Short mmCIF file of C-alpha atoms and ligand atoms in Angstrom, two decimals:
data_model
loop_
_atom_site.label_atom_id
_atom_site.label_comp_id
_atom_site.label_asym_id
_atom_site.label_seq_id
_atom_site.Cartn_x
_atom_site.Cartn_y
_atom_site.Cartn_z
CA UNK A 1 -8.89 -3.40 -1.32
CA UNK A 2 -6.25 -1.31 -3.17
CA UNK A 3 -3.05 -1.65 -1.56
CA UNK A 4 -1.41 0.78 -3.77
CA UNK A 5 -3.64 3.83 -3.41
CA UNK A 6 -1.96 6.42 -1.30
CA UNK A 7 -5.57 7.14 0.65
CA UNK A 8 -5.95 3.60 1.48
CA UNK A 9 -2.04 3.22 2.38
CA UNK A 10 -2.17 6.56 4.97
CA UNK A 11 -5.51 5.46 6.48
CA UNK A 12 -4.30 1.87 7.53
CA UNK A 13 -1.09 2.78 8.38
CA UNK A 14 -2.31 5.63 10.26
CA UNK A 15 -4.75 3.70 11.96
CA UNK A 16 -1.82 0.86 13.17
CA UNK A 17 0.44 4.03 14.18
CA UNK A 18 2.93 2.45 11.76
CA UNK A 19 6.02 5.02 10.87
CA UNK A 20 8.07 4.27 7.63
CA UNK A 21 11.92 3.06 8.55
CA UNK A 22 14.38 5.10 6.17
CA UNK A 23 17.47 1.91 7.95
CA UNK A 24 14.54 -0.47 6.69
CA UNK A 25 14.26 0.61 2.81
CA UNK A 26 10.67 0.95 3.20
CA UNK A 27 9.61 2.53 0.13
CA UNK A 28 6.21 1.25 -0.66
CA UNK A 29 4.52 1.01 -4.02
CA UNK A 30 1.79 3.68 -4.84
CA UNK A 31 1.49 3.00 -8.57
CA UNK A 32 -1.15 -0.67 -9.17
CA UNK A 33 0.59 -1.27 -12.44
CA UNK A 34 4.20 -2.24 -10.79
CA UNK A 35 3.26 -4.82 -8.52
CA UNK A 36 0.89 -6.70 -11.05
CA UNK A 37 3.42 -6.30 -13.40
CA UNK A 38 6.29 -7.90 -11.36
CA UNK A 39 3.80 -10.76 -10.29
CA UNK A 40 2.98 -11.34 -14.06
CA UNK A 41 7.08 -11.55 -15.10
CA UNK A 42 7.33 -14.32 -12.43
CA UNK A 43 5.23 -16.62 -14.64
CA UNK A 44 3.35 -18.32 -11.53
CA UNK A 45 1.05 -20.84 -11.27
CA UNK A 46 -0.64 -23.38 -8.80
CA UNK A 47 2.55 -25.13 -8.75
CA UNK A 48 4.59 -22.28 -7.52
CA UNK A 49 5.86 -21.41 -4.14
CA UNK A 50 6.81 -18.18 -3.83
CA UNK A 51 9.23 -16.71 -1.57
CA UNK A 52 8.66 -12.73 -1.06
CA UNK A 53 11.11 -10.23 1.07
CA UNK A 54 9.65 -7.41 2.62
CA UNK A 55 5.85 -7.77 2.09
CA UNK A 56 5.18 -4.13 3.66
CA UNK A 57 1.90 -3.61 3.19
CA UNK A 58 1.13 -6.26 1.46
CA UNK A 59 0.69 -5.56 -2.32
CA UNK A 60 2.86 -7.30 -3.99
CA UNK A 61 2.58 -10.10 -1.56
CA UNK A 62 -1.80 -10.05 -2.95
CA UNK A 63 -1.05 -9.62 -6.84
CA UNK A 64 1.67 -13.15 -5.93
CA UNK A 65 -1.46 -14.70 -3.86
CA UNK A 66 -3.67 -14.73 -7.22
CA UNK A 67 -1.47 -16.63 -9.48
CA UNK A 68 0.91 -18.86 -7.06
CA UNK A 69 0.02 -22.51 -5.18
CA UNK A 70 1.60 -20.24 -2.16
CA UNK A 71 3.23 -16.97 -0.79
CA UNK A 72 5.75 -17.62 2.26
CA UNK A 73 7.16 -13.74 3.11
CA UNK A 74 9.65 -13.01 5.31
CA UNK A 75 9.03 -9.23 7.01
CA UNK A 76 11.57 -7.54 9.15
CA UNK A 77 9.76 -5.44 10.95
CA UNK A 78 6.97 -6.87 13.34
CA UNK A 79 5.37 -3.16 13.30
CA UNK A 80 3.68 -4.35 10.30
CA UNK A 81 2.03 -7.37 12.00
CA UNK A 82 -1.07 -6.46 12.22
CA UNK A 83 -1.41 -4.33 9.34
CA UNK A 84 -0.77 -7.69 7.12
CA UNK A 85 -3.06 -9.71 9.33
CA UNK A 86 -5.73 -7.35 7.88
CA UNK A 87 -4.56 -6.58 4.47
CA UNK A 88 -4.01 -10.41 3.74
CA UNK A 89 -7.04 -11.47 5.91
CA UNK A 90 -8.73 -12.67 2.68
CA UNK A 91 -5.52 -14.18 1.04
CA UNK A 92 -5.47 -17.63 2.49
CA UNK A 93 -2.45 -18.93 0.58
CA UNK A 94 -0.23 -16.44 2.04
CA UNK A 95 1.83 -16.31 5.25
CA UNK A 96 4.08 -14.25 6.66
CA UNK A 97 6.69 -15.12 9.02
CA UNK A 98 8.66 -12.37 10.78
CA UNK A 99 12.13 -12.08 11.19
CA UNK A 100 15.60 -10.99 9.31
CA UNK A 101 15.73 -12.87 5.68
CA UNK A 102 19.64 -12.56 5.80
CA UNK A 103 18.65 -14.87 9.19
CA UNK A 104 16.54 -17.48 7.82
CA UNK A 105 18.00 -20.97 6.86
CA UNK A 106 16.46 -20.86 3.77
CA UNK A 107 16.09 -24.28 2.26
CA UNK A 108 14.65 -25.65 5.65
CA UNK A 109 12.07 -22.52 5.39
CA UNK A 110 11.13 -23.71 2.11
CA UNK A 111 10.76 -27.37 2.81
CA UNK A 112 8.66 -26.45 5.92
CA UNK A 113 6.41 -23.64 4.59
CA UNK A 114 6.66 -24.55 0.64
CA UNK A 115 6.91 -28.25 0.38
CA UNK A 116 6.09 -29.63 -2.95
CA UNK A 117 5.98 -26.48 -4.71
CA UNK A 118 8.52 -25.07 -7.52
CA UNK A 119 10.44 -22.43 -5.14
CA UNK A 120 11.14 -19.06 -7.34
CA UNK A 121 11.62 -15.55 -5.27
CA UNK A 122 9.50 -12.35 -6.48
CA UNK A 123 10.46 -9.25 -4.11
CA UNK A 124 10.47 -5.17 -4.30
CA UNK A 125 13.81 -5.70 -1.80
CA UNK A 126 14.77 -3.36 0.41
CA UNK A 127 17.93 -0.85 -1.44
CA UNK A 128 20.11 -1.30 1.67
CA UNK A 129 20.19 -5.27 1.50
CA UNK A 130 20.11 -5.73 -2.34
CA UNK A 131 23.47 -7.25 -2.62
CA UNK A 132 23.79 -9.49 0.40
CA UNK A 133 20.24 -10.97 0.20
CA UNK A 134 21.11 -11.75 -3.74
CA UNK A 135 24.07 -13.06 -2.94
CA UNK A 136 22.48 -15.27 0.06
CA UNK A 137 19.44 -16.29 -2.41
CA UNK A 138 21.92 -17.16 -5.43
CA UNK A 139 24.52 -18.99 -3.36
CA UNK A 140 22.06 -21.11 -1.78
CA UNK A 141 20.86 -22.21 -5.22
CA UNK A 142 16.93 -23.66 -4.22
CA UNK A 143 15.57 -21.08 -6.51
CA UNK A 144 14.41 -21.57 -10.27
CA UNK A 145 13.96 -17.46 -10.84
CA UNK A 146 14.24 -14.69 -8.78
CA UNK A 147 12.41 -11.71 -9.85
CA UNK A 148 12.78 -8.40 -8.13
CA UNK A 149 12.83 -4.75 -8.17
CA UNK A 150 16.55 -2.90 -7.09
CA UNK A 151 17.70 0.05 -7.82
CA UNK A 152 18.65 0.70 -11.31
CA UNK A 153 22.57 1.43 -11.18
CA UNK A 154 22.50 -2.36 -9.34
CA UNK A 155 20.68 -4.21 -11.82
CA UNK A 156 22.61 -2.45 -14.40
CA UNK A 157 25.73 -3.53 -12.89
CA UNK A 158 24.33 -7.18 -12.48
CA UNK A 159 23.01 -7.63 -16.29
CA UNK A 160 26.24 -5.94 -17.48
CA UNK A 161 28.67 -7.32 -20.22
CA UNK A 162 32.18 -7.03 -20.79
CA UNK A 163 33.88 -3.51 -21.49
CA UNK A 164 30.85 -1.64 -19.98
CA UNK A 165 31.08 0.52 -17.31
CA UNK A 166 29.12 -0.78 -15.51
CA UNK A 167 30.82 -4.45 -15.80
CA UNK A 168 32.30 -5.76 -12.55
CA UNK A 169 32.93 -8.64 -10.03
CA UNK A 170 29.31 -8.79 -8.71
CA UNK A 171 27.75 -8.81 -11.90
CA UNK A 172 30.06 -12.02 -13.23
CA UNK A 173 29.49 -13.33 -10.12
CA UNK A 174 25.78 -13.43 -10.12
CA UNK A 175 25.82 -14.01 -14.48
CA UNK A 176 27.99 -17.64 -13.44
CA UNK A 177 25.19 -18.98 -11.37
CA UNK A 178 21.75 -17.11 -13.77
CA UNK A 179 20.41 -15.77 -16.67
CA UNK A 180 20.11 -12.23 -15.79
CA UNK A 181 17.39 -9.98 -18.02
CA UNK A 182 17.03 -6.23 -17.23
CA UNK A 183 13.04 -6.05 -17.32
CA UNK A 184 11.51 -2.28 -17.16
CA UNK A 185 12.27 0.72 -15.11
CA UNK A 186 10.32 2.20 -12.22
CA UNK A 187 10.50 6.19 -11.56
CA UNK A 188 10.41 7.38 -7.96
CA UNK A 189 7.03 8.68 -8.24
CA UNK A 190 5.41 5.44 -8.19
CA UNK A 191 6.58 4.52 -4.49
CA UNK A 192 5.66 6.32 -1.02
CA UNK A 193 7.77 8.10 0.38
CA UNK A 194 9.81 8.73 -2.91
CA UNK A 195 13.10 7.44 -3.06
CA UNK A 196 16.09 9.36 -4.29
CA UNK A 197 16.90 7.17 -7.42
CA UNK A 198 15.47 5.06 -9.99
CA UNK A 199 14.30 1.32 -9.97
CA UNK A 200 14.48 -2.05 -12.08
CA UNK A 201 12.83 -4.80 -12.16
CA UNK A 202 14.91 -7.55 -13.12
CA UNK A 203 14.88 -11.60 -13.76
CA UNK A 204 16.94 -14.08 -12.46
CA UNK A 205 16.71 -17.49 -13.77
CA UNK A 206 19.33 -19.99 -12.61
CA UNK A 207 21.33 -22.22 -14.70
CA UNK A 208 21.22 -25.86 -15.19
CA UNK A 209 25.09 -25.93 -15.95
CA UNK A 210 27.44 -22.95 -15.41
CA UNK A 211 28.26 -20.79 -18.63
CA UNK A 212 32.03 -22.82 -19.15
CA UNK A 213 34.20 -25.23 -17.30
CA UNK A 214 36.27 -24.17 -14.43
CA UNK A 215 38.07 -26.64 -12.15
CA UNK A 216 38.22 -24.29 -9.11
CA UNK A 217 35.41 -22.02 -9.24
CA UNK A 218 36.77 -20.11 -6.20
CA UNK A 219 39.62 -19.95 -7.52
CA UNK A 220 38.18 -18.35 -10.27
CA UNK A 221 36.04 -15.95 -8.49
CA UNK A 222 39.08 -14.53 -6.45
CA UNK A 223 40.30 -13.51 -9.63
CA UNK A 224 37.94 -11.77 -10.95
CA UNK A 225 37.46 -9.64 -7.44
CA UNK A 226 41.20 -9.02 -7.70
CA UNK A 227 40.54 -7.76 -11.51
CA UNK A 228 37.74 -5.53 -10.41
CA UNK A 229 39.26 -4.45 -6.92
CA UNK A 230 41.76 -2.55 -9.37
CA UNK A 231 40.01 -1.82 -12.07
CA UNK A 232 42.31 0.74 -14.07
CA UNK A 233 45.12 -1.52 -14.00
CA UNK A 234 46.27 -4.19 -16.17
CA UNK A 235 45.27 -7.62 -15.42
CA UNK A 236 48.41 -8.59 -14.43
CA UNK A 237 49.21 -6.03 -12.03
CA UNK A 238 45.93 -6.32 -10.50
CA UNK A 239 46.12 -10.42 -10.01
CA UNK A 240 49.77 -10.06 -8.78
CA UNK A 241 48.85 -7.74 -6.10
CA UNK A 242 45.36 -9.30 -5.22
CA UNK A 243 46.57 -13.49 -5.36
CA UNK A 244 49.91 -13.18 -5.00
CA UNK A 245 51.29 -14.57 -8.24
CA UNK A 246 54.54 -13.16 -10.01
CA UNK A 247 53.92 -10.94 -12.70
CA UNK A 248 55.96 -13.61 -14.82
CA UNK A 249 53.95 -16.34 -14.24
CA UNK A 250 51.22 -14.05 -15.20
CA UNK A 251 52.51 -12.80 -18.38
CA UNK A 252 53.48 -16.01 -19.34
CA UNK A 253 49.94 -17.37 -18.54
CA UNK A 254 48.29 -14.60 -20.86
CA UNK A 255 50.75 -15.34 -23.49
CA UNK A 256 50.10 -19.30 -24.11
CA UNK A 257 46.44 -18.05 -24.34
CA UNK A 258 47.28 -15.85 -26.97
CA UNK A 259 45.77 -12.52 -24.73
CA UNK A 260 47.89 -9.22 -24.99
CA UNK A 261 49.76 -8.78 -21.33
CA UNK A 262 48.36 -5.68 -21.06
CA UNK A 263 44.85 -6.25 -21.20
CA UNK A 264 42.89 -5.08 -18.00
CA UNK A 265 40.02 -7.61 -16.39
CA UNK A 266 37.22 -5.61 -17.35
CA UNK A 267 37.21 -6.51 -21.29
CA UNK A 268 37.21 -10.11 -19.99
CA UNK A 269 34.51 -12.02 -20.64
CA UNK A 270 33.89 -14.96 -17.91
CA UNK A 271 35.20 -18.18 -19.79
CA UNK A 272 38.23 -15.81 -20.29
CA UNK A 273 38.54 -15.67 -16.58
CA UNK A 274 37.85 -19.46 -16.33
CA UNK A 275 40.50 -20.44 -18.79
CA UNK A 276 43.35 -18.21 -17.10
CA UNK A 277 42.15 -19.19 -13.42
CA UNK A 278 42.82 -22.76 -14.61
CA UNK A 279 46.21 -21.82 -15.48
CA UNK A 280 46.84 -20.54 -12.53
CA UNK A 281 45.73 -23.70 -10.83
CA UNK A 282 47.72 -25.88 -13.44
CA UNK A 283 50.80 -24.11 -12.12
CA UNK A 284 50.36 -23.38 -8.47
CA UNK A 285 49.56 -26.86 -8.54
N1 SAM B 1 6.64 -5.07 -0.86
C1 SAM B 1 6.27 -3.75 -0.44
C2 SAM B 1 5.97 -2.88 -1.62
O1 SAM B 1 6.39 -3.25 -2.73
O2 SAM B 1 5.31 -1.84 -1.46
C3 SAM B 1 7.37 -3.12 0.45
C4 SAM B 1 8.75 -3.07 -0.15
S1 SAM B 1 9.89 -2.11 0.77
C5 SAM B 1 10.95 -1.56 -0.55
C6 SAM B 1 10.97 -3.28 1.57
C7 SAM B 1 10.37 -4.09 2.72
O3 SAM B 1 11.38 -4.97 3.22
C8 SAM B 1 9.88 -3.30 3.93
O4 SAM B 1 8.63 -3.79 4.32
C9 SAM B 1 10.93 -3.58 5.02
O5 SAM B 1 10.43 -3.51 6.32
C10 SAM B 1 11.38 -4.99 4.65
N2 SAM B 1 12.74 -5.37 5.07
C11 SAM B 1 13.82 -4.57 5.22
N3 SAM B 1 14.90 -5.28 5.57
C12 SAM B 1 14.50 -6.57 5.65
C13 SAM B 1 15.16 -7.80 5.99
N4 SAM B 1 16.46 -7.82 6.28
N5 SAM B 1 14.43 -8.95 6.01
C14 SAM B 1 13.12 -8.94 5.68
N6 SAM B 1 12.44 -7.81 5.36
C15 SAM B 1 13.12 -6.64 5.34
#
């Protein structure tokens, strides 16, 4: 079975009446190279639970089922039932359980479906989810790596460094809590039907200890959203309007860490941000 040849994907698909969902992202791979690629970046083995989002057709979810102990994937749209009860027939350490991932309480999933087994996430995600289910998946922290295909500009913006353009408040966000490494690029002609833009595949690997010290993280975060939220203006102007601090406080804050007042958040690098969130804390007390 060759999930990725277009004749094969039209005649099963055709044969369940199945209809692709633009609101769903359902872009599936055409192109045998991409999925066996992504599988082989997760570095899987027996002792590996995998966790994959959006199976579609199921293969991705086939290439995982070779070199994992397990796939557990979580499918939005029960149309696909029973074309994955045929295309995974022979896969017995695969199962698919239906339902919104944004919904599922993931680390009970895991310790019912993938007990034992090192939990990492491999996924082609759907475009329109991309940054909530990341978020979810990061923030709930039960995952070693998290490899997955997004569109480009996204990844970009997540593997991003300081005075890029494409730097910003998701990126440091998600670079606090992983390793981030852009892998390769995926043109639109390797999915049906086509979407508009490019993809990446990139790899997620989360960190034992977080980059630097902070004593309020959140703290911390809601200053680099207000630094981002106003990007084109200083850094000072931006956390004065976004946390509420006087510009004086602010200036003075910069100043005893030897920064110039009117540097803007997007040169900052994140143990920048941690050192002058700390200040903030030391004198809002
Ligand atoms: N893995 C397949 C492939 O690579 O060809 C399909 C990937 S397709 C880009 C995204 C898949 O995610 C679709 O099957 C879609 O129905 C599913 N999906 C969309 N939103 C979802 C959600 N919130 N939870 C779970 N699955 C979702």
């Amino acid at each position: 079975m060759n999930l990725t040849d277009i004749n094969q994907i039209n005649e099963i698909l055709h044969r369940h009446g199945f209809r692709f969902s633009k609101s769903l992202g359902q872009n599936f791979l055409t192109a045998a190279w991409v999925p066996e690629r992504i599988a082989e970046e997760s570095a899987l083995d027996e002792q590996t639970g995998v966790l994959e989002i959006g199976p579609g057709i199921g293969c991705l979810t086939r290439e995982l089922s070779l070199r994992a102990g397990k796939v557990l994937s979580v499918e939005l749209d029960s149309a696909l039932r029973p074309v994955l009860a045929e295309t995974l027939a022979d896969c017995p350490n695969t199962e698919v359980v239906f339902g919104d991932v944004l919904k599922q309480d993931l680390p009970k999933l895991l310790a019912e479906k993938l007990p034992g087994l090192r939990p990492v996430v491999c996924a082609n995600l759907p475009y329109n989810v991309t940054t909530p289910v990341l978020t979810q998946l990061i923030e709930q922290q039960c995952f070693e790596s998290i490899t997955v295909m997004i569109q480009r500009e996204v990844a970009r913006r997540i593997c991003a460094g300081p005075g890029t353009a494409d730097y910003g408040a998701f990126g440091v966000f998600v670079q606090w809590y992983c390793e981030t490494e852009l892998l390769f690029d995926v043109s639109p002609g390797c999915f049906v039907p086509q979407p508009k833009v490019t993809s990446s595949v990139i790899r997620l690997k989360k960190r034992q200890t977080p980059p630097c010290e902070v004593k309020d993280e959140a703290l911390m975060m809601k200053l680099v959203r207000a630094a981002f939220n106003q990007r084109r203006k200083t850094l000072i102007n931006a956390a004065s309007s976004g946390l509420g601090i006087g510009k004086d406080v602010l200036a003075q804050i910069l100043q005893e860490l030897g920064i110039d007042e009117r540097v803007r958040g997007e040169v900052l690098d994140i143990s920048t941000f941690a050192k002058i969130s700390d200040k903030i804390l030391e004198i809002n007390g």
